[in-house]
């Protein structure tokens, strides 16, 4: 019985250890790790902006604003602004 309790406690404490998973590398996330939204019919640039804006508003680790793209890509900018507004952010 003590062995079972000891194994449980070790497992529980190991699950609480910091692994660095909450840290996000700079730049956009790879497409395979990004959240998925149903944005059928929108351009790829709009979709990228929407996901980045929405995740920024929700303050998740996927939040990102590609400032250089935001400045020159109208579709990305529109998507980012829409995503940020709809998902709870303020302009």
PDB file of N, CA and C in Angstrom:
ATOM      1  N   UNK A   1       0.826  -1.183   0.000  1.00  0.00           N
ATOM      2  CA  UNK A   1       0.000   0.000   0.000  1.00  0.00           C
ATOM      3  C   UNK A   1       0.875   1.253   0.000  1.00  0.00           C
ATOM      4  N   UNK A   2       1.938   1.247   0.802  1.00  0.00           N
ATOM      5  CA  UNK A   2       2.834   2.405   0.853  1.00  0.00           C
ATOM      6  C   UNK A   2       3.505   2.635  -0.498  1.00  0.00           C
ATOM      7  N   UNK A   3       3.818   1.559  -1.173  1.00  0.00           N
ATOM      8  CA  UNK A   3       4.444   1.663  -2.477  1.00  0.00           C
ATOM      9  C   UNK A   3       3.505   2.349  -3.473  1.00  0.00           C
ATOM     10  N   UNK A   4       2.254   2.004  -3.429  1.00  0.00           N
ATOM     11  CA  UNK A   4       1.265   2.609  -4.321  1.00  0.00           C
ATOM     12  C   UNK A   4       1.139   4.106  -4.035  1.00  0.00           C
ATOM     13  N   UNK A   5       1.084   4.468  -2.768  1.00  0.00           N
ATOM     14  CA  UNK A   5       0.993   5.879  -2.383  1.00  0.00           C
ATOM     15  C   UNK A   5       2.249   6.627  -2.819  1.00  0.00           C
ATOM     16  N   UNK A   6       3.412   6.013  -2.622  1.00  0.00           N
ATOM     17  CA  UNK A   6       4.678   6.648  -3.013  1.00  0.00           C
ATOM     18  C   UNK A   6       4.739   6.866  -4.517  1.00  0.00           C
ATOM     19  N   UNK A   7       4.337   5.866  -5.296  1.00  0.00           N
ATOM     20  CA  UNK A   7       4.333   5.993  -6.756  1.00  0.00           C
ATOM     21  C   UNK A   7       3.359   7.090  -7.181  1.00  0.00           C
ATOM     22  N   UNK A   8       2.206   7.138  -6.573  1.00  0.00           N
ATOM     23  CA  UNK A   8       1.221   8.171  -6.887  1.00  0.00           C
ATOM     24  C   UNK A   8       1.768   9.568  -6.599  1.00  0.00           C
ATOM     25  N   UNK A   9       2.385   9.739  -5.434  1.00  0.00           N
ATOM     26  CA  UNK A   9       2.933  11.047  -5.073  1.00  0.00           C
ATOM     27  C   UNK A   9       4.055  11.470  -6.007  1.00  0.00           C
ATOM     28  N   UNK A  10       4.940  10.564  -6.344  1.00  0.00           N
ATOM     29  CA  UNK A  10       6.031  10.888  -7.268  1.00  0.00           C
ATOM     30  C   UNK A  10       5.460  11.289  -8.626  1.00  0.00           C
ATOM     31  N   UNK A  11       4.473  10.551  -9.100  1.00  0.00           N
ATOM     32  CA  UNK A  11       3.841  10.863 -10.381  1.00  0.00           C
ATOM     33  C   UNK A  11       3.143  12.223 -10.333  1.00  0.00           C
ATOM     34  N   UNK A  12       2.450  12.490  -9.242  1.00  0.00           N
ATOM     35  CA  UNK A  12       1.747  13.762  -9.116  1.00  0.00           C
ATOM     36  C   UNK A  12       2.713  14.941  -9.096  1.00  0.00           C
ATOM     37  N   UNK A  13       3.794  14.810  -8.339  1.00  0.00           N
ATOM     38  CA  UNK A  13       4.773  15.901  -8.276  1.00  0.00           C
ATOM     39  C   UNK A  13       5.533  16.055  -9.587  1.00  0.00           C
ATOM     40  N   UNK A  14       5.789  14.976 -10.269  1.00  0.00           N
ATOM     41  CA  UNK A  14       6.476  15.050 -11.566  1.00  0.00           C
ATOM     42  C   UNK A  14       5.620  15.773 -12.587  1.00  0.00           C
ATOM     43  N   UNK A  15       4.325  15.625 -12.483  1.00  0.00           N
ATOM     44  CA  UNK A  15       3.415  16.315 -13.391  1.00  0.00           C
ATOM     45  C   UNK A  15       3.401  17.815 -13.178  1.00  0.00           C
ATOM     46  N   UNK A  16       3.798  18.260 -12.010  1.00  0.00           N
ATOM     47  CA  UNK A  16       3.811  19.689 -11.694  1.00  0.00           C
ATOM     48  C   UNK A  16       5.147  20.349 -12.029  1.00  0.00           C
ATOM     49  N   UNK A  17       6.115  19.573 -12.413  1.00  0.00           N
ATOM     50  CA  UNK A  17       7.446  20.124 -12.698  1.00  0.00           C
ATOM     51  C   UNK A  17       7.392  21.031 -13.917  1.00  0.00           C
ATOM     52  N   UNK A  18       8.169  22.087 -13.882  1.00  0.00           N
ATOM     53  CA  UNK A  18       8.232  23.010 -15.017  1.00  0.00           C
ATOM     54  C   UNK A  18       8.997  22.351 -16.153  1.00  0.00           C
ATOM     55  N   UNK A  19       8.384  22.344 -17.335  1.00  0.00           N
ATOM     56  CA  UNK A  19       9.025  21.715 -18.490  1.00  0.00           C
ATOM     57  C   UNK A  19       9.339  22.710 -19.580  1.00  0.00           C
ATOM     58  N   UNK A  20       8.955  23.962 -19.402  1.00  0.00           N
ATOM     59  CA  UNK A  20       9.198  24.958 -20.436  1.00  0.00           C
ATOM     60  C   UNK A  20       8.166  24.914 -21.549  1.00  0.00           C
ATOM     61  N   UNK A  21       7.123  24.108 -21.386  1.00  0.00           N
ATOM     62  CA  UNK A  21       6.120  24.006 -22.437  1.00  0.00           C
ATOM     63  C   UNK A  21       5.324  25.291 -22.594  1.00  0.00           C
ATOM     64  N   UNK A  22       5.231  26.105 -21.567  1.00  0.00           N
ATOM     65  CA  UNK A  22       4.483  27.350 -21.663  1.00  0.00           C
ATOM     66  C   UNK A  22       5.240  28.437 -22.397  1.00  0.00           C
ATOM     67  N   UNK A  23       6.525  28.223 -22.613  1.00  0.00           N
ATOM     68  CA  UNK A  23       7.313  29.210 -23.320  1.00  0.00           C
ATOM     69  C   UNK A  23       7.121  29.036 -24.815  1.00  0.00           C
ATOM     70  N   UNK A  24       7.088  30.138 -25.525  1.00  0.00           N
ATOM     71  CA  UNK A  24       6.842  30.118 -26.955  1.00  0.00           C
ATOM     72  C   UNK A  24       8.032  30.728 -27.670  1.00  0.00           C
ATOM     73  N   UNK A  25       8.548  30.070 -28.683  1.00  0.00           N
ATOM     74  CA  UNK A  25       9.641  30.676 -29.430  1.00  0.00           C
ATOM     75  C   UNK A  25       9.130  31.886 -30.201  1.00  0.00           C
ATOM     76  N   UNK A  26       9.994  32.860 -30.482  1.00  0.00           N
ATOM     77  CA  UNK A  26       9.542  34.039 -31.224  1.00  0.00           C
ATOM     78  C   UNK A  26       9.140  33.669 -32.647  1.00  0.00           C
ATOM     79  N   UNK A  27       8.236  34.451 -33.201  1.00  0.00           N
ATOM     80  CA  UNK A  27       7.798  34.226 -34.575  1.00  0.00           C
ATOM     81  C   UNK A  27       6.526  33.410 -34.636  1.00  0.00           C
ATOM     82  N   UNK A  28       5.998  33.245 -35.842  1.00  0.00           N
ATOM     83  CA  UNK A  28       4.755  32.490 -36.002  1.00  0.00           C
ATOM     84  C   UNK A  28       4.964  31.012 -35.702  1.00  0.00           C
ATOM     85  N   UNK A  29       3.909  30.369 -35.245  1.00  0.00           N
ATOM     86  CA  UNK A  29       3.959  28.944 -34.938  1.00  0.00           C
ATOM     87  C   UNK A  29       3.894  28.147 -36.237  1.00  0.00           C
ATOM     88  N   UNK A  30       4.518  26.983 -36.266  1.00  0.00           N
ATOM     89  CA  UNK A  30       4.390  26.116 -37.448  1.00  0.00           C
ATOM     90  C   UNK A  30       2.927  25.753 -37.678  1.00  0.00           C
ATOM     91  N   UNK A  31       2.567  25.547 -38.920  1.00  0.00           N
ATOM     92  CA  UNK A  31       1.168  25.272 -39.263  1.00  0.00           C
ATOM     93  C   UNK A  31       0.618  24.052 -38.541  1.00  0.00           C
ATOM     94  N   UNK A  32       1.454  23.090 -38.221  1.00  0.00           N
ATOM     95  CA  UNK A  32       0.975  21.865 -37.577  1.00  0.00           C
ATOM     96  C   UNK A  32       0.606  22.065 -36.119  1.00  0.00           C
ATOM     97  N   UNK A  33       1.057  23.146 -35.491  1.00  0.00           N
ATOM     98  CA  UNK A  33       0.756  23.371 -34.080  1.00  0.00           C
ATOM     99  C   UNK A  33      -0.252  24.485 -33.860  1.00  0.00           C
ATOM    100  N   UNK A  34      -0.635  25.169 -34.905  1.00  0.00           N
ATOM    101  CA  UNK A  34      -1.544  26.300 -34.758  1.00  0.00           C
ATOM    102  C   UNK A  34      -2.972  25.836 -34.505  1.00  0.00           C
ATOM    103  N   UNK A  35      -3.755  26.638 -33.779  1.00  0.00           N
ATOM    104  CA  UNK A  35      -5.168  26.319 -33.596  1.00  0.00           C
ATOM    105  C   UNK A  35      -5.892  26.333 -34.952  1.00  0.00           C
ATOM    106  N   UNK A  36      -6.989  25.613 -35.022  1.00  0.00           N
ATOM    107  CA  UNK A  36      -7.754  25.521 -36.262  1.00  0.00           C
ATOM    108  C   UNK A  36      -9.093  26.220 -36.075  1.00  0.00           C
ATOM    109  N   UNK A  37      -9.423  27.077 -37.020  1.00  0.00           N
ATOM    110  CA  UNK A  37     -10.711  27.769 -37.034  1.00  0.00           C
ATOM    111  C   UNK A  37     -11.378  27.479 -38.372  1.00  0.00           C
ATOM    112  N   UNK A  38     -12.696  27.452 -38.401  1.00  0.00           N
ATOM    113  CA  UNK A  38     -13.406  27.259 -39.654  1.00  0.00           C
ATOM    114  C   UNK A  38     -13.525  28.606 -40.354  1.00  0.00           C
ATOM    115  N   UNK A  39     -12.607  28.855 -41.261  1.00  0.00           N
ATOM    116  CA  UNK A  39     -12.590  30.102 -42.017  1.00  0.00           C
ATOM    117  C   UNK A  39     -12.678  29.799 -43.507  1.00  0.00           C
ATOM    118  N   UNK A  40     -13.545  28.866 -43.846  1.00  0.00           N
ATOM    119  CA  UNK A  40     -13.721  28.463 -45.229  1.00  0.00           C
ATOM    120  C   UNK A  40     -14.129  29.658 -46.077  1.00  0.00           C
ATOM    121  N   UNK A  41     -13.474  29.814 -47.206  1.00  0.00           N
ATOM    122  CA  UNK A  41     -13.807  30.888 -48.130  1.00  0.00           C
ATOM    123  C   UNK A  41     -12.937  32.125 -47.991  1.00  0.00           C
ATOM    124  N   UNK A  42     -12.151  32.188 -46.944  1.00  0.00           N
ATOM    125  CA  UNK A  42     -11.267  33.343 -46.743  1.00  0.00           C
ATOM    126  C   UNK A  42      -9.888  33.027 -47.308  1.00  0.00           C
ATOM    127  N   UNK A  43      -9.161  34.081 -47.650  1.00  0.00           N
ATOM    128  CA  UNK A  43      -7.817  33.906 -48.196  1.00  0.00           C
ATOM    129  C   UNK A  43      -6.884  33.360 -47.121  1.00  0.00           C
ATOM    130  N   UNK A  44      -5.799  32.696 -47.522  1.00  0.00           N
ATOM    131  CA  UNK A  44      -4.823  32.193 -46.543  1.00  0.00           C
ATOM    132  C   UNK A  44      -4.243  33.318 -45.675  1.00  0.00           C
ATOM    133  N   UNK A  45      -4.026  34.488 -46.255  1.00  0.00           N
ATOM    134  CA  UNK A  45      -3.479  35.612 -45.478  1.00  0.00           C
ATOM    135  C   UNK A  45      -4.474  36.062 -44.417  1.00  0.00           C
ATOM    136  N   UNK A  46      -5.758  36.121 -44.763  1.00  0.00           N
ATOM    137  CA  UNK A  46      -6.787  36.495 -43.793  1.00  0.00           C
ATOM    138  C   UNK A  46      -6.851  35.471 -42.672  1.00  0.00           C
ATOM    139  N   UNK A  47      -6.812  34.180 -43.026  1.00  0.00           N
ATOM    140  CA  UNK A  47      -6.850  33.116 -42.025  1.00  0.00           C
ATOM    141  C   UNK A  47      -5.678  33.229 -41.056  1.00  0.00           C
ATOM    142  N   UNK A  48      -4.481  33.447 -41.598  1.00  0.00           N
ATOM    143  CA  UNK A  48      -3.304  33.608 -40.738  1.00  0.00           C
ATOM    144  C   UNK A  48      -3.488  34.768 -39.779  1.00  0.00           C
ATOM    145  N   UNK A  49      -3.953  35.894 -40.300  1.00  0.00           N
ATOM    146  CA  UNK A  49      -4.163  37.069 -39.460  1.00  0.00           C
ATOM    147  C   UNK A  49      -5.231  36.842 -38.406  1.00  0.00           C
ATOM    148  N   UNK A  50      -6.327  36.197 -38.804  1.00  0.00           N
ATOM    149  CA  UNK A  50      -7.419  35.947 -37.862  1.00  0.00           C
ATOM    150  C   UNK A  50      -6.948  35.077 -36.699  1.00  0.00           C
ATOM    151  N   UNK A  51      -6.257  34.000 -37.019  1.00  0.00           N
ATOM    152  CA  UNK A  51      -5.768  33.100 -35.963  1.00  0.00           C
ATOM    153  C   UNK A  51      -4.805  33.845 -35.043  1.00  0.00           C
ATOM    154  N   UNK A  52      -3.868  34.592 -35.634  1.00  0.00           N
ATOM    155  CA  UNK A  52      -2.907  35.343 -34.822  1.00  0.00           C
ATOM    156  C   UNK A  52      -3.611  36.374 -33.943  1.00  0.00           C
ATOM    157  N   UNK A  53      -4.576  37.091 -34.497  1.00  0.00           N
ATOM    158  CA  UNK A  53      -5.298  38.112 -33.727  1.00  0.00           C
ATOM    159  C   UNK A  53      -6.162  37.514 -32.641  1.00  0.00           C
ATOM    160  N   UNK A  54      -6.858  36.450 -32.957  1.00  0.00           N
ATOM    161  CA  UNK A  54      -7.737  35.811 -31.979  1.00  0.00           C
ATOM    162  C   UNK A  54      -6.932  35.234 -30.827  1.00  0.00           C
ATOM    163  N   UNK A  55      -5.865  34.553 -31.136  1.00  0.00           N
ATOM    164  CA  UNK A  55      -5.041  33.964 -30.088  1.00  0.00           C
ATOM    165  C   UNK A  55      -4.344  35.042 -29.252  1.00  0.00           C
ATOM    166  N   UNK A  56      -4.042  36.173 -29.859  1.00  0.00           N
ATOM    167  CA  UNK A  56      -3.474  37.296 -29.106  1.00  0.00           C
ATOM    168  C   UNK A  56      -4.512  37.838 -28.124  1.00  0.00           C
ATOM    169  N   UNK A  57      -5.746  37.997 -28.589  1.00  0.00           N
ATOM    170  CA  UNK A  57      -6.814  38.504 -27.720  1.00  0.00           C
ATOM    171  C   UNK A  57      -7.086  37.556 -26.560  1.00  0.00           C
ATOM    172  N   UNK A  58      -7.000  36.252 -26.821  1.00  0.00           N
ATOM    173  CA  UNK A  58      -7.248  35.263 -25.778  1.00  0.00           C
ATOM    174  C   UNK A  58      -6.021  35.046 -24.894  1.00  0.00           C
ATOM    175  N   UNK A  59      -4.913  35.685 -25.247  1.00  0.00           N
ATOM    176  CA  UNK A  59      -3.658  35.616 -24.495  1.00  0.00           C
ATOM    177  C   UNK A  59      -3.153  34.182 -24.341  1.00  0.00           C
ATOM    178  N   UNK A  60      -3.221  33.443 -25.449  1.00  0.00           N
ATOM    179  CA  UNK A  60      -2.673  32.094 -25.442  1.00  0.00           C
ATOM    180  C   UNK A  60      -1.231  32.141 -25.922  1.00  0.00           C
ATOM    181  N   UNK A  61      -0.553  31.010 -25.843  1.00  0.00           N
ATOM    182  CA  UNK A  61       0.835  30.975 -26.293  1.00  0.00           C
ATOM    183  C   UNK A  61       0.944  31.042 -27.806  1.00  0.00           C
ATOM    184  N   UNK A  62      -0.173  30.951 -28.511  1.00  0.00           N
ATOM    185  CA  UNK A  62      -0.171  31.045 -29.957  1.00  0.00           C
ATOM    186  C   UNK A  62      -0.354  32.476 -30.442  1.00  0.00           C
ATOM    187  N   UNK A  63      -0.613  33.397 -29.526  1.00  0.00           N
ATOM    188  CA  UNK A  63      -0.815  34.798 -29.898  1.00  0.00           C
ATOM    189  C   UNK A  63       0.441  35.385 -30.517  1.00  0.00           C
ATOM    190  N   UNK A  64       0.261  36.095 -31.622  1.00  0.00           N
ATOM    191  CA  UNK A  64       1.396  36.648 -32.352  1.00  0.00           C
ATOM    192  C   UNK A  64       0.887  37.720 -33.306  1.00  0.00           C
ATOM    193  N   UNK A  65       1.657  38.755 -33.482  1.00  0.00           N
ATOM    194  CA  UNK A  65       1.339  39.768 -34.477  1.00  0.00           C
ATOM    195  C   UNK A  65       2.582  39.967 -35.340  1.00  0.00           C
ATOM    196  N   UNK A  66       2.495  39.542 -36.572  1.00  0.00           N
ATOM    197  CA  UNK A  66       3.592  39.695 -37.503  1.00  0.00           C
ATOM    198  C   UNK A  66       3.585  41.153 -37.972  1.00  0.00           C
ATOM    199  N   UNK A  67       4.340  41.994 -37.302  1.00  0.00           N
ATOM    200  CA  UNK A  67       4.282  43.434 -37.548  1.00  0.00           C
ATOM    201  C   UNK A  67       4.669  43.820 -38.966  1.00  0.00           C
ATOM    202  N   UNK A  68       5.650  43.155 -39.523  1.00  0.00           N
ATOM    203  CA  UNK A  68       6.047  43.500 -40.892  1.00  0.00           C
ATOM    204  C   UNK A  68       4.957  43.096 -41.889  1.00  0.00           C
ATOM    205  N   UNK A  69       4.349  41.948 -41.678  1.00  0.00           N
ATOM    206  CA  UNK A  69       3.251  41.510 -42.558  1.00  0.00           C
ATOM    207  C   UNK A  69       2.012  42.371 -42.341  1.00  0.00           C
ATOM    208  N   UNK A  70       1.742  42.728 -41.095  1.00  0.00           N
ATOM    209  CA  UNK A  70       0.604  43.576 -40.746  1.00  0.00           C
ATOM    210  C   UNK A  70       0.688  44.916 -41.490  1.00  0.00           C
ATOM    211  N   UNK A  71       1.900  45.433 -41.649  1.00  0.00           N
ATOM    212  CA  UNK A  71       2.104  46.739 -42.277  1.00  0.00           C
ATOM    213  C   UNK A  71       1.886  46.720 -43.790  1.00  0.00           C
ATOM    214  N   UNK A  72       2.107  45.569 -44.444  1.00  0.00           N
ATOM    215  CA  UNK A  72       2.050  45.554 -45.907  1.00  0.00           C
ATOM    216  C   UNK A  72       0.970  44.649 -46.492  1.00  0.00           C
ATOM    217  N   UNK A  73       0.440  43.704 -45.722  1.00  0.00           N
ATOM    218  CA  UNK A  73      -0.529  42.732 -46.240  1.00  0.00           C
ATOM    219  C   UNK A  73      -1.927  43.085 -45.725  1.00  0.00           C
ATOM    220  N   UNK A  74      -2.739  43.644 -46.601  1.00  0.00           N
ATOM    221  CA  UNK A  74      -4.076  44.104 -46.213  1.00  0.00           C
ATOM    222  C   UNK A  74      -4.942  42.964 -45.691  1.00  0.00           C
ATOM    223  N   UNK A  75      -4.891  41.797 -46.347  1.00  0.00           N
ATOM    224  CA  UNK A  75      -5.707  40.669 -45.907  1.00  0.00           C
ATOM    225  C   UNK A  75      -5.286  40.176 -44.519  1.00  0.00           C
ATOM    226  N   UNK A  76      -3.997  40.100 -44.276  1.00  0.00           N
ATOM    227  CA  UNK A  76      -3.506  39.701 -42.956  1.00  0.00           C
ATOM    228  C   UNK A  76      -3.979  40.716 -41.906  1.00  0.00           C
ATOM    229  N   UNK A  77      -3.862  41.988 -42.227  1.00  0.00           N
ATOM    230  CA  UNK A  77      -4.263  43.045 -41.289  1.00  0.00           C
ATOM    231  C   UNK A  77      -5.760  42.965 -40.979  1.00  0.00           C
ATOM    232  N   UNK A  78      -6.580  42.790 -42.015  1.00  0.00           N
ATOM    233  CA  UNK A  78      -8.029  42.665 -41.794  1.00  0.00           C
ATOM    234  C   UNK A  78      -8.345  41.446 -40.929  1.00  0.00           C
ATOM    235  N   UNK A  79      -7.699  40.326 -41.228  1.00  0.00           N
ATOM    236  CA  UNK A  79      -7.919  39.112 -40.439  1.00  0.00           C
ATOM    237  C   UNK A  79      -7.481  39.284 -39.002  1.00  0.00           C
ATOM    238  N   UNK A  80      -6.318  39.887 -38.797  1.00  0.00           N
ATOM    239  CA  UNK A  80      -5.811  40.081 -37.435  1.00  0.00           C
ATOM    240  C   UNK A  80      -6.763  40.961 -36.640  1.00  0.00           C
ATOM    241  N   UNK A  81      -7.190  42.065 -37.238  1.00  0.00           N
ATOM    242  CA  UNK A  81      -8.108  42.973 -36.535  1.00  0.00           C
ATOM    243  C   UNK A  81      -9.439  42.292 -36.227  1.00  0.00           C
ATOM    244  N   UNK A  82      -9.986  41.545 -37.184  1.00  0.00           N
ATOM    245  CA  UNK A  82     -11.250  40.836 -36.947  1.00  0.00           C
ATOM    246  C   UNK A  82     -11.086  39.785 -35.848  1.00  0.00           C
ATOM    247  N   UNK A  83     -10.037  38.993 -35.932  1.00  0.00           N
ATOM    248  CA  UNK A  83      -9.808  37.963 -34.923  1.00  0.00           C
ATOM    249  C   UNK A  83      -9.626  38.550 -33.535  1.00  0.00           C
ATOM    250  N   UNK A  84      -8.867  39.625 -33.455  1.00  0.00           N
ATOM    251  CA  UNK A  84      -8.620  40.264 -32.165  1.00  0.00           C
ATOM    252  C   UNK A  84      -9.918  40.820 -31.584  1.00  0.00           C
ATOM    253  N   UNK A  85     -10.734  41.457 -32.413  1.00  0.00           N
ATOM    254  CA  UNK A  85     -11.999  42.033 -31.946  1.00  0.00           C
ATOM    255  C   UNK A  85     -13.013  40.972 -31.552  1.00  0.00           C
ATOM    256  N   UNK A  86     -13.182  39.979 -32.392  1.00  0.00           N
ATOM    257  CA  UNK A  86     -14.203  38.957 -32.153  1.00  0.00           C
ATOM    258  C   UNK A  86     -13.862  38.085 -30.958  1.00  0.00           C
ATOM    259  N   UNK A  87     -12.607  37.823 -30.753  1.00  0.00           N
ATOM    260  CA  UNK A  87     -12.202  36.928 -29.657  1.00  0.00           C
ATOM    261  C   UNK A  87     -12.009  37.651 -28.330  1.00  0.00           C
ATOM    262  N   UNK A  88     -12.422  38.877 -28.233  1.00  0.00           N
ATOM    263  CA  UNK A  88     -12.461  39.539 -26.945  1.00  0.00           C
ATOM    264  C   UNK A  88     -11.469  40.630 -26.691  1.00  0.00           C
ATOM    265  N   UNK A  89     -10.690  40.982 -27.667  1.00  0.00           N
ATOM    266  CA  UNK A  89      -9.724  42.047 -27.459  1.00  0.00           C
ATOM    267  C   UNK A  89     -10.317  43.415 -27.713  1.00  0.00           C
ATOM    268  N   UNK A  90      -9.546  44.397 -27.367  1.00  0.00           N
ATOM    269  CA  UNK A  90      -9.946  45.788 -27.639  1.00  0.00           C
ATOM    270  C   UNK A  90      -8.909  46.387 -28.551  1.00  0.00           C
ATOM    271  N   UNK A  91      -9.332  47.251 -29.426  1.00  0.00           N
ATOM    272  CA  UNK A  91      -8.390  47.910 -30.337  1.00  0.00           C
ATOM    273  C   UNK A  91      -7.726  49.059 -29.685  1.00  0.00           C
TER     274      UNK A  91
END
